[in-house]
mmCIF file of C-alpha atoms and ligand atoms in Angstrom:
data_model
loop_
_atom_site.group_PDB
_atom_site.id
_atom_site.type_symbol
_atom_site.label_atom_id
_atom_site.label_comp_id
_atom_site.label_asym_id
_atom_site.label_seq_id
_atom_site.Cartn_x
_atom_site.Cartn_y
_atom_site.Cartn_z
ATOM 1 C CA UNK A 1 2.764 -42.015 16.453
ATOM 2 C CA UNK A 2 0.584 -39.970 14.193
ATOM 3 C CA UNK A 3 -2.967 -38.688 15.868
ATOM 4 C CA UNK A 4 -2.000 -41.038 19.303
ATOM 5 C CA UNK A 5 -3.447 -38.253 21.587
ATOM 6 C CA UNK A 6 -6.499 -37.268 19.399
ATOM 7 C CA UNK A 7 -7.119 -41.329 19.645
ATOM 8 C CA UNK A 8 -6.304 -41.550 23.193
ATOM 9 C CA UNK A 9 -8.797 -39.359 24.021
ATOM 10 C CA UNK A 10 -11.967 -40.847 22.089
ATOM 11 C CA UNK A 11 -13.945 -44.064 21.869
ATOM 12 C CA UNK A 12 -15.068 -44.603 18.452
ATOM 13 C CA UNK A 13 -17.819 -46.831 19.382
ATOM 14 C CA UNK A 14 -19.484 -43.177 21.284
ATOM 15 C CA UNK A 15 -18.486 -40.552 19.012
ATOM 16 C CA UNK A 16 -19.119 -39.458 15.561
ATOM 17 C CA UNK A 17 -16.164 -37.773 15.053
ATOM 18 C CA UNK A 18 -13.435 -39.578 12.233
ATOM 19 C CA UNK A 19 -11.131 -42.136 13.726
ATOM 20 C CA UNK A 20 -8.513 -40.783 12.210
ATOM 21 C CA UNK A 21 -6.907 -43.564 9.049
ATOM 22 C CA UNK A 22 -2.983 -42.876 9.192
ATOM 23 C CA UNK A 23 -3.530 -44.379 5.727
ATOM 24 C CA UNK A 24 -5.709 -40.949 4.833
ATOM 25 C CA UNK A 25 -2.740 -38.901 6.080
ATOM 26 C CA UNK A 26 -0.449 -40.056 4.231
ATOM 27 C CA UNK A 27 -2.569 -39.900 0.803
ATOM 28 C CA UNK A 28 -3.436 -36.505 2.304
ATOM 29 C CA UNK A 29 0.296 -35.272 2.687
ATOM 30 C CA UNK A 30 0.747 -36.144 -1.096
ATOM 31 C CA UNK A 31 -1.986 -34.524 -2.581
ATOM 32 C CA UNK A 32 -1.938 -31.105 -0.791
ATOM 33 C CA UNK A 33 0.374 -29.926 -3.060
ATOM 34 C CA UNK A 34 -1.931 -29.696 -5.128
ATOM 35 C CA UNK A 35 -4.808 -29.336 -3.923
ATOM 36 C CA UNK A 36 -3.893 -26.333 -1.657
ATOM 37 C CA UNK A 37 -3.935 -26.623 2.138
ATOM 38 C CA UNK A 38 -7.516 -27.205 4.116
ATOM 39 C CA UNK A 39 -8.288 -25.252 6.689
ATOM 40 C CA UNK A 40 -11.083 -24.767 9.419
ATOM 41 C CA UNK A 41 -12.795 -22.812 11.888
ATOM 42 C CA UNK A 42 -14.921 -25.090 14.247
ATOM 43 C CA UNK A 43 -17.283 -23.999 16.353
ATOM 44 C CA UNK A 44 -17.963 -26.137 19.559
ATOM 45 C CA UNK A 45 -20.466 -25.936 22.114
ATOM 46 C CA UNK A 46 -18.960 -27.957 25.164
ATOM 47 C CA UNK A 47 -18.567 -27.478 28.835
ATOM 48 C CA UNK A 48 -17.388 -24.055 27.371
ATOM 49 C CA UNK A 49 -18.043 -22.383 24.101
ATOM 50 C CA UNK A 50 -14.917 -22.076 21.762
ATOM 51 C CA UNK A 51 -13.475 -21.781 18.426
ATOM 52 C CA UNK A 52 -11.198 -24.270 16.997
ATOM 53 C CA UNK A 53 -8.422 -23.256 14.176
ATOM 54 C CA UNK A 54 -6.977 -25.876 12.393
ATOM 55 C CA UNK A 55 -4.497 -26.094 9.962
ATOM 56 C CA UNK A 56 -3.111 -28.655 7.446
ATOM 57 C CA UNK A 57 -0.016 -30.095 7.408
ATOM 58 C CA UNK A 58 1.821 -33.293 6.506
ATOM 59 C CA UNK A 59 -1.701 -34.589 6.353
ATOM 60 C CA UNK A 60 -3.097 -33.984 9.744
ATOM 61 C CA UNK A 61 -5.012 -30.943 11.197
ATOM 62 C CA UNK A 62 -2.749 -28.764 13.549
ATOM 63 C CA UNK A 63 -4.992 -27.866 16.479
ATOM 64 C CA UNK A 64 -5.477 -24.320 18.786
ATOM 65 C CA UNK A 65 -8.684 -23.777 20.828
ATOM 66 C CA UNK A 66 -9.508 -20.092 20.610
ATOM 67 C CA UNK A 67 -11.854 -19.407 23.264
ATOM 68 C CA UNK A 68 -13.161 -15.912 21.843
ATOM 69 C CA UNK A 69 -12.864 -17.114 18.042
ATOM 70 C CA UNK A 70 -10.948 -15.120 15.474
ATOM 71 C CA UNK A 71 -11.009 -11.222 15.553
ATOM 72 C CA UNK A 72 -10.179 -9.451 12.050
ATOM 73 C CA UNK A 73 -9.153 -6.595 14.439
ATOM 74 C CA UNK A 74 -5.519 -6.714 14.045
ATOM 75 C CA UNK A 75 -5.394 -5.012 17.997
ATOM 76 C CA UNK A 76 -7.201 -7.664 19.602
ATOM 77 C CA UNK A 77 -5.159 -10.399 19.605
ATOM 78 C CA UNK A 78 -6.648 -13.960 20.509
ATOM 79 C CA UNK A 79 -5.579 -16.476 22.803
ATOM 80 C CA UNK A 80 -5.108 -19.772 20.912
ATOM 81 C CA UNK A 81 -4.221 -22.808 23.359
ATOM 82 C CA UNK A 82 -2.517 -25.116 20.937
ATOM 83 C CA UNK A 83 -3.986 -28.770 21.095
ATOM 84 C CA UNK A 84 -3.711 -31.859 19.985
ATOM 85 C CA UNK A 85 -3.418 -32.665 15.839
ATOM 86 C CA UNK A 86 -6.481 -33.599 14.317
ATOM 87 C CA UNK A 87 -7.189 -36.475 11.742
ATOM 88 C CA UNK A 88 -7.732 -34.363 7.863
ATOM 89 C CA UNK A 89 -10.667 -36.101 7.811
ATOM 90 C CA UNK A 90 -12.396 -34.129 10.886
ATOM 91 C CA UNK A 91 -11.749 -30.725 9.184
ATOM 92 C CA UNK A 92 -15.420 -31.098 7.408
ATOM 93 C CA UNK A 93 -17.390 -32.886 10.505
ATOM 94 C CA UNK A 94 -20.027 -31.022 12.139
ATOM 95 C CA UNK A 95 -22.426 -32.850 14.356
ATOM 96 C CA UNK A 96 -23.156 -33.746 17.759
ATOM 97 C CA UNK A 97 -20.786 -35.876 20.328
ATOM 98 C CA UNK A 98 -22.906 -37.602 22.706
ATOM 99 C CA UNK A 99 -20.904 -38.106 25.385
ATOM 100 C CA UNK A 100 -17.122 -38.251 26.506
ATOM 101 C CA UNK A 101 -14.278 -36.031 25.438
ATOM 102 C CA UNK A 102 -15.030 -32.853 23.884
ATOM 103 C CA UNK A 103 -19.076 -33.781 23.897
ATOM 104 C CA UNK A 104 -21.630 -30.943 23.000
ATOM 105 C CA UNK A 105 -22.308 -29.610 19.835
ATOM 106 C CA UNK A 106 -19.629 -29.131 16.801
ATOM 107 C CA UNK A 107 -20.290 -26.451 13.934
ATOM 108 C CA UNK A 108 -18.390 -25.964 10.773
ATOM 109 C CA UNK A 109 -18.136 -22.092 11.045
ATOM 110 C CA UNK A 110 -15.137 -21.293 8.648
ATOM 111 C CA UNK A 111 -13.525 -23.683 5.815
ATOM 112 C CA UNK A 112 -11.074 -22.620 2.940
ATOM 113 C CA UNK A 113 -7.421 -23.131 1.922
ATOM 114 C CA UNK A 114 -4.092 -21.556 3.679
ATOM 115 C CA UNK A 115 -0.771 -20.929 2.537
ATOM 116 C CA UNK A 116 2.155 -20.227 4.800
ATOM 117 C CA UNK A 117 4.036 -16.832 4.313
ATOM 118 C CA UNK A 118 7.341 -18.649 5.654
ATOM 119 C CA UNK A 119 10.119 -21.232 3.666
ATOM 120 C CA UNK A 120 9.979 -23.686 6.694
ATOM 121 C CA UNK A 121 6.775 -24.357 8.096
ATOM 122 C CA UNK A 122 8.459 -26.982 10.947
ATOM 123 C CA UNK A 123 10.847 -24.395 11.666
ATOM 124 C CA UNK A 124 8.159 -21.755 11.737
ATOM 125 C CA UNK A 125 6.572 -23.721 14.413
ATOM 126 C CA UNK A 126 9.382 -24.970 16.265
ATOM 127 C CA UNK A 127 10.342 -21.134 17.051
ATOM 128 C CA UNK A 128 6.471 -19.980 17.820
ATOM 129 C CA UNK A 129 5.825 -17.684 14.979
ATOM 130 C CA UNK A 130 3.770 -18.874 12.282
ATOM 131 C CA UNK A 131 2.663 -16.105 9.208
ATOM 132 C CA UNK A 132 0.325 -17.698 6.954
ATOM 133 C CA UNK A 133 -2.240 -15.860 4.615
ATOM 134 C CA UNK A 134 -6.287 -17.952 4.633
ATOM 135 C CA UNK A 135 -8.762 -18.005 1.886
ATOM 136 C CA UNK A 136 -11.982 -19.180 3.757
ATOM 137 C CA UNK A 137 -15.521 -17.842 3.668
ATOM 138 C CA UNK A 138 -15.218 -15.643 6.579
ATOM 139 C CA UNK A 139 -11.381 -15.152 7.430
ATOM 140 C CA UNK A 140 -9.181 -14.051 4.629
ATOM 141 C CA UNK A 141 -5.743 -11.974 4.061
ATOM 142 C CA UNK A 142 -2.655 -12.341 6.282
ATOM 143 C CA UNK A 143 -2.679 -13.650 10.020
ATOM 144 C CA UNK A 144 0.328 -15.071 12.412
ATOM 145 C CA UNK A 145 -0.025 -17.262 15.344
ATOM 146 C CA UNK A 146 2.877 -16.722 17.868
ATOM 147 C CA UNK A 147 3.358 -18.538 20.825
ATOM 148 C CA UNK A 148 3.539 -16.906 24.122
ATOM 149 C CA UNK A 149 5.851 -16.930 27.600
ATOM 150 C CA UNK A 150 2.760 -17.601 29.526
ATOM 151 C CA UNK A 151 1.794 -21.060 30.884
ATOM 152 C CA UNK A 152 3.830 -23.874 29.420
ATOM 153 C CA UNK A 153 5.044 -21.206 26.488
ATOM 154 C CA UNK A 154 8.316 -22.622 27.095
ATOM 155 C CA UNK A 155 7.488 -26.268 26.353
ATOM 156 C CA UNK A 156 8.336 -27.371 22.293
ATOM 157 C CA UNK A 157 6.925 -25.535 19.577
ATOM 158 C CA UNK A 158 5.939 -28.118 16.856
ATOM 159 C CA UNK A 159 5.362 -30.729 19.374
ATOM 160 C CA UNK A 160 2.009 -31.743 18.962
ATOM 161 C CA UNK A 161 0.858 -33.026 22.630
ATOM 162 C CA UNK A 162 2.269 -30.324 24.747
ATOM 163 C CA UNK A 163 0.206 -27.796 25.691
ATOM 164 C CA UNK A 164 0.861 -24.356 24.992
ATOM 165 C CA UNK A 165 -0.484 -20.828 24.444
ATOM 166 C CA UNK A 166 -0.444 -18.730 21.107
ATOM 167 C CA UNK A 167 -1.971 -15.739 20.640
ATOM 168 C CA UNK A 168 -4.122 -15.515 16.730
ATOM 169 C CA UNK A 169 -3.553 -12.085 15.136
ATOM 170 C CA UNK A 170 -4.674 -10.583 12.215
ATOM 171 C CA UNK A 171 -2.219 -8.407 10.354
ATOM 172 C CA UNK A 172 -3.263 -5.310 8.547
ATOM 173 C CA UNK A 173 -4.679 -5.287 5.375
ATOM 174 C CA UNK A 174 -7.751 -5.423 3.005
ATOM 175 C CA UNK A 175 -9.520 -8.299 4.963
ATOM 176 C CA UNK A 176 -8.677 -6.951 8.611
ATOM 177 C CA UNK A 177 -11.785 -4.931 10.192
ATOM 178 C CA UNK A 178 -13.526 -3.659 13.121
ATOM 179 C CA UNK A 179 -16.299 -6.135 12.134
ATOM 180 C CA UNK A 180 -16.728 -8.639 15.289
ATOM 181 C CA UNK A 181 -16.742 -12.059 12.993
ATOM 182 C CA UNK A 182 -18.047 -14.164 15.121
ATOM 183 C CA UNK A 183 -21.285 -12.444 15.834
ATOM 184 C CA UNK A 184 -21.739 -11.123 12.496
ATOM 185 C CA UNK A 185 -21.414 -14.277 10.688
ATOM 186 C CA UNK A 186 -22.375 -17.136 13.269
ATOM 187 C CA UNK A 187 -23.441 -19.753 11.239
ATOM 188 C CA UNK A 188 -22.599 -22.963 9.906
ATOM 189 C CA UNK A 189 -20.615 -22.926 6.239
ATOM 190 C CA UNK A 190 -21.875 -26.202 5.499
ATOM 191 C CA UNK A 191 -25.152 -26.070 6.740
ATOM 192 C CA UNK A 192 -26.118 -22.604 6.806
ATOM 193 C CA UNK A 193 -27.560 -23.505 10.424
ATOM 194 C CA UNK A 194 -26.834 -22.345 13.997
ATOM 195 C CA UNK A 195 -26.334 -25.060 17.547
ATOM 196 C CA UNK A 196 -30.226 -25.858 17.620
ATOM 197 C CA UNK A 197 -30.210 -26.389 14.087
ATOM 198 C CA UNK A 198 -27.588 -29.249 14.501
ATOM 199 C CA UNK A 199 -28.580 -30.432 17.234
ATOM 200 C CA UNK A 200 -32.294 -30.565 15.919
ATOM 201 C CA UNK A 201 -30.816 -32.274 12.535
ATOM 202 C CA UNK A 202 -28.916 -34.871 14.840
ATOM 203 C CA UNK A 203 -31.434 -36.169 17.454
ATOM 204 C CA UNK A 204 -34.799 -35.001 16.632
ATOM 205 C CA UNK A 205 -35.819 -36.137 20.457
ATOM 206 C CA UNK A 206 -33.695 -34.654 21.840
ATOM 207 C CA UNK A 207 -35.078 -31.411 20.469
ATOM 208 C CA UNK A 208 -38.241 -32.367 21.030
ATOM 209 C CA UNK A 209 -38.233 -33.492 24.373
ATOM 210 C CA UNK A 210 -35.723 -30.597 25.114
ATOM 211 C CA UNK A 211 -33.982 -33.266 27.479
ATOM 212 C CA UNK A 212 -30.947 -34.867 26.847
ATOM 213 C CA UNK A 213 -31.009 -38.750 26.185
ATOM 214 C CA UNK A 214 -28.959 -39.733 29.393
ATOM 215 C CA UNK A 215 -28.607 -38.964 32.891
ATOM 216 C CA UNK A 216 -26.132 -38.010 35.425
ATOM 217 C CA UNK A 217 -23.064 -35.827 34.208
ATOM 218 C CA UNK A 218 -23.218 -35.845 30.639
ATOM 219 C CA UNK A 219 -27.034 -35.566 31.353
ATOM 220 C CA UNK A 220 -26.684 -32.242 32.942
ATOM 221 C CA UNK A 221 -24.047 -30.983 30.600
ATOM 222 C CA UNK A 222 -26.232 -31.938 27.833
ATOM 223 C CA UNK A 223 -28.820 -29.401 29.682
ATOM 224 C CA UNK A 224 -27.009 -26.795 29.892
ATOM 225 C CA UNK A 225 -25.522 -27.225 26.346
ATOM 226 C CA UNK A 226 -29.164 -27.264 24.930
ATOM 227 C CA UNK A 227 -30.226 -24.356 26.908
ATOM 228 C CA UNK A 228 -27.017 -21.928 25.847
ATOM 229 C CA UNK A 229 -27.614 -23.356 22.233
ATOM 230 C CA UNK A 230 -31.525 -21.923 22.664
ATOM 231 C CA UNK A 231 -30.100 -19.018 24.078
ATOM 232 C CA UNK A 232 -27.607 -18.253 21.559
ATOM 233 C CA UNK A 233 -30.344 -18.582 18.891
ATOM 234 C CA UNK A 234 -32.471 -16.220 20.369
ATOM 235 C CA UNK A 235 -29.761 -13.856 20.696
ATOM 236 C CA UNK A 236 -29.112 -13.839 16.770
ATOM 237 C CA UNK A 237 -33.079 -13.420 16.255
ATOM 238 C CA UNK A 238 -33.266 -10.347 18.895
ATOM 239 C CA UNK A 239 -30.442 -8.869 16.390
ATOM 240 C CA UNK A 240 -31.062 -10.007 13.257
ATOM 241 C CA UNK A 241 -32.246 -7.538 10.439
ATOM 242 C CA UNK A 242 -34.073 -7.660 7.550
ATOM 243 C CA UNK A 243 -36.765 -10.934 7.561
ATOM 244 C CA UNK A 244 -38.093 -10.732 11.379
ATOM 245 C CA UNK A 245 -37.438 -13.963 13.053
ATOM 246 C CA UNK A 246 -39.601 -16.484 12.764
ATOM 247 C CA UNK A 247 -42.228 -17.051 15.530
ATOM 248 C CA UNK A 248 -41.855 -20.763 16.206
ATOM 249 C CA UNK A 249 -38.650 -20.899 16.867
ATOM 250 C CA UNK A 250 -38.890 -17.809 18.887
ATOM 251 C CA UNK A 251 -41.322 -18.897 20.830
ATOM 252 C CA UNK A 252 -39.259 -22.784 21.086
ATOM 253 C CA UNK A 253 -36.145 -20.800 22.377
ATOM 254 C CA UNK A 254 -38.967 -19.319 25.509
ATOM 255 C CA UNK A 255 -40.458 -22.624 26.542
ATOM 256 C CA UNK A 256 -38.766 -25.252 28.582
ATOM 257 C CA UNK A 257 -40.556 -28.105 26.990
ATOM 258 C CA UNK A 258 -40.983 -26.441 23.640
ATOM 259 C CA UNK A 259 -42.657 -28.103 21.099
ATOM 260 C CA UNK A 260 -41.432 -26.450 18.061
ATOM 261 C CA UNK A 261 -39.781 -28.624 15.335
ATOM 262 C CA UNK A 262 -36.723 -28.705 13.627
ATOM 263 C CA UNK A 263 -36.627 -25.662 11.272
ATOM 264 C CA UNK A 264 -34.051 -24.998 8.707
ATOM 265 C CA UNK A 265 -31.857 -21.848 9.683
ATOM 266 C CA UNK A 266 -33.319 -18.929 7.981
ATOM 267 C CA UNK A 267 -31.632 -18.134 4.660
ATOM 268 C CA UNK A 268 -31.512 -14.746 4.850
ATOM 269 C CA UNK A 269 -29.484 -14.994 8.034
ATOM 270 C CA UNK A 270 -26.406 -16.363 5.883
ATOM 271 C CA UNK A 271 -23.474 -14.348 5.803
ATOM 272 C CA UNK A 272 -21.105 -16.345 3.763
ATOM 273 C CA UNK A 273 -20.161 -13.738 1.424
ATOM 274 C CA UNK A 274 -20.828 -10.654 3.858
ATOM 275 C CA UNK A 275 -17.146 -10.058 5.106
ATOM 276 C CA UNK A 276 -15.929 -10.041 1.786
ATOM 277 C CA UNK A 277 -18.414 -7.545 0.575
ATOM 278 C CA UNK A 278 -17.416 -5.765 3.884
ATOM 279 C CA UNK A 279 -13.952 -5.850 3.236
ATOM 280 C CA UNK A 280 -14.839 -4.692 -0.618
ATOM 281 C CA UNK A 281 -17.098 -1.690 0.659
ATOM 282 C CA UNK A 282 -14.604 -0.488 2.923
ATOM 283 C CA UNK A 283 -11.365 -0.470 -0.467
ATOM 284 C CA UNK A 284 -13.992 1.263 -2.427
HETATM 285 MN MN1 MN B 301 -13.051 -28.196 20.755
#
């Protein structure tokens, strides 16, 4: 059944995220001919920060969590644990999931169209080596995604609930770099704003309060989600040129029981068209 794990695993009546219509993937299938095929790079704060690619295809999302995010270094080469497909309609979310599977904070970092470079995209996937060229914001040009020996590597290739590790490369060409993506362009393509920003945008108490809304588990993994999103802001402020950060949300990121409000992210910290002016610069 289409999207039966991705449904499995969620309570609608908790979570923001899409339910996933199988009517909308099967509209979906039909029109990406011509629209072009989405795909998307989202960030998530959870128990663990991590990236996760997702391509279109016979209108769902295919699913790896990259742990380290994308690297436009064609030597480093990215472990990508593939997961479970992903209703079309989640390829634009970005919010915050309260509690249960997958809860913490979910950021739109990378959205665009992909093509594959192979005839036979099942058959691509059914023998673990999928070349495919992306036209987002932030990751263009040529990649593959091949699936490893290592744990459960030997387990079905297009099969969409088992488990198994592929490694994200970048080939080399115009768009591949020594540029670390991830921390040069950290922000939200939809939003323009960082964790705290969303978070902020979301539940205004819980920003406020710096406390998450409920208690035991999710309670403390709310904490410590709140605290690395504060942290990671911070970080990006320490490094950021041009405009010096802002105080207030400098000094929000230093107290426990900060009292600064919700702030848009800082324009000037957008990056959107950065890598391709990068990429540009370094042709020239
Ligand atoms: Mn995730």
């Amino acid at each position: 059944m289409v999207l039966e794990k991705y449904k499995q695993k969620r309570n609608f009546t908790s979570t923001p995220e899409p339910s996933g219509d199988v009517k909308v993937a099967a509209e979906r299938a039909k029109k990406a001919a011509a629209d072009g095929l989405f795909f998307c790079v989202q960030k998530h704060l959870a128990s663990h920060l991590h990236y996760d690619f997702r391509l279109e295809y016979k209108g769902v999302l295919l699913s790896w969590a990259v742990p380290k995010g994308p690297s436009l270094d064609p030597k480093t080469k990215r472990l990508a644990m593939h997961v479970e497909d992903h209703p079309f309609e989640y390829g634009t979310f970005e919010g915050v999931i309260p509690s249960g599977y997958g809860a913490g904070i979910v950021m739109l970092w990378d959205q665009g169209t992909w093509t594959p470079q192979v005839d036979d995209v099942d058959a691509a996937l059914k023998k673990g080596d999928l070349k495919f060229t992306l036209d987002g914001y932030k990751l263009k040009g040529s990649w593959v995604l091949v699936r490893t020996r290592g744990w459960g590597g030997s387990r079905g290739g297009g099969s969409s609930d088992a488990k198994t590790s592929w490694l994200l490369i970048k080939h080399r060409d115009d768009w591949a770099g020594a540029v670390d993506i991830a921390e040069f362009a950290p922000l939200s393509v939809k939003s323009e704003g960082d964790f705290a920003d969303i978070l902020a945008q979301d539940n205004p108490d819980i920003w406020r309060s710096n406390r998450p809304a409920e208690g035991g588990d999710t309670g403390k993994l709310f904490q410590s989600i709140i605290t690395r999103a504060l942290a990671l802001k911070a970080e990006r402020e320490g490094h950021a040129e041009g405009p010096a950060p802002r105080a207030s949300a400098k000094a929000g990121a230093k107290r426990k029981t900060g009292s600064a409000k919700a702030t848009p992210a800082p324009r000037a910290a957008s990056t959107k068209k950065a890598p391709t002016a990068t990429a540009r610069a370094k042709r020239s």
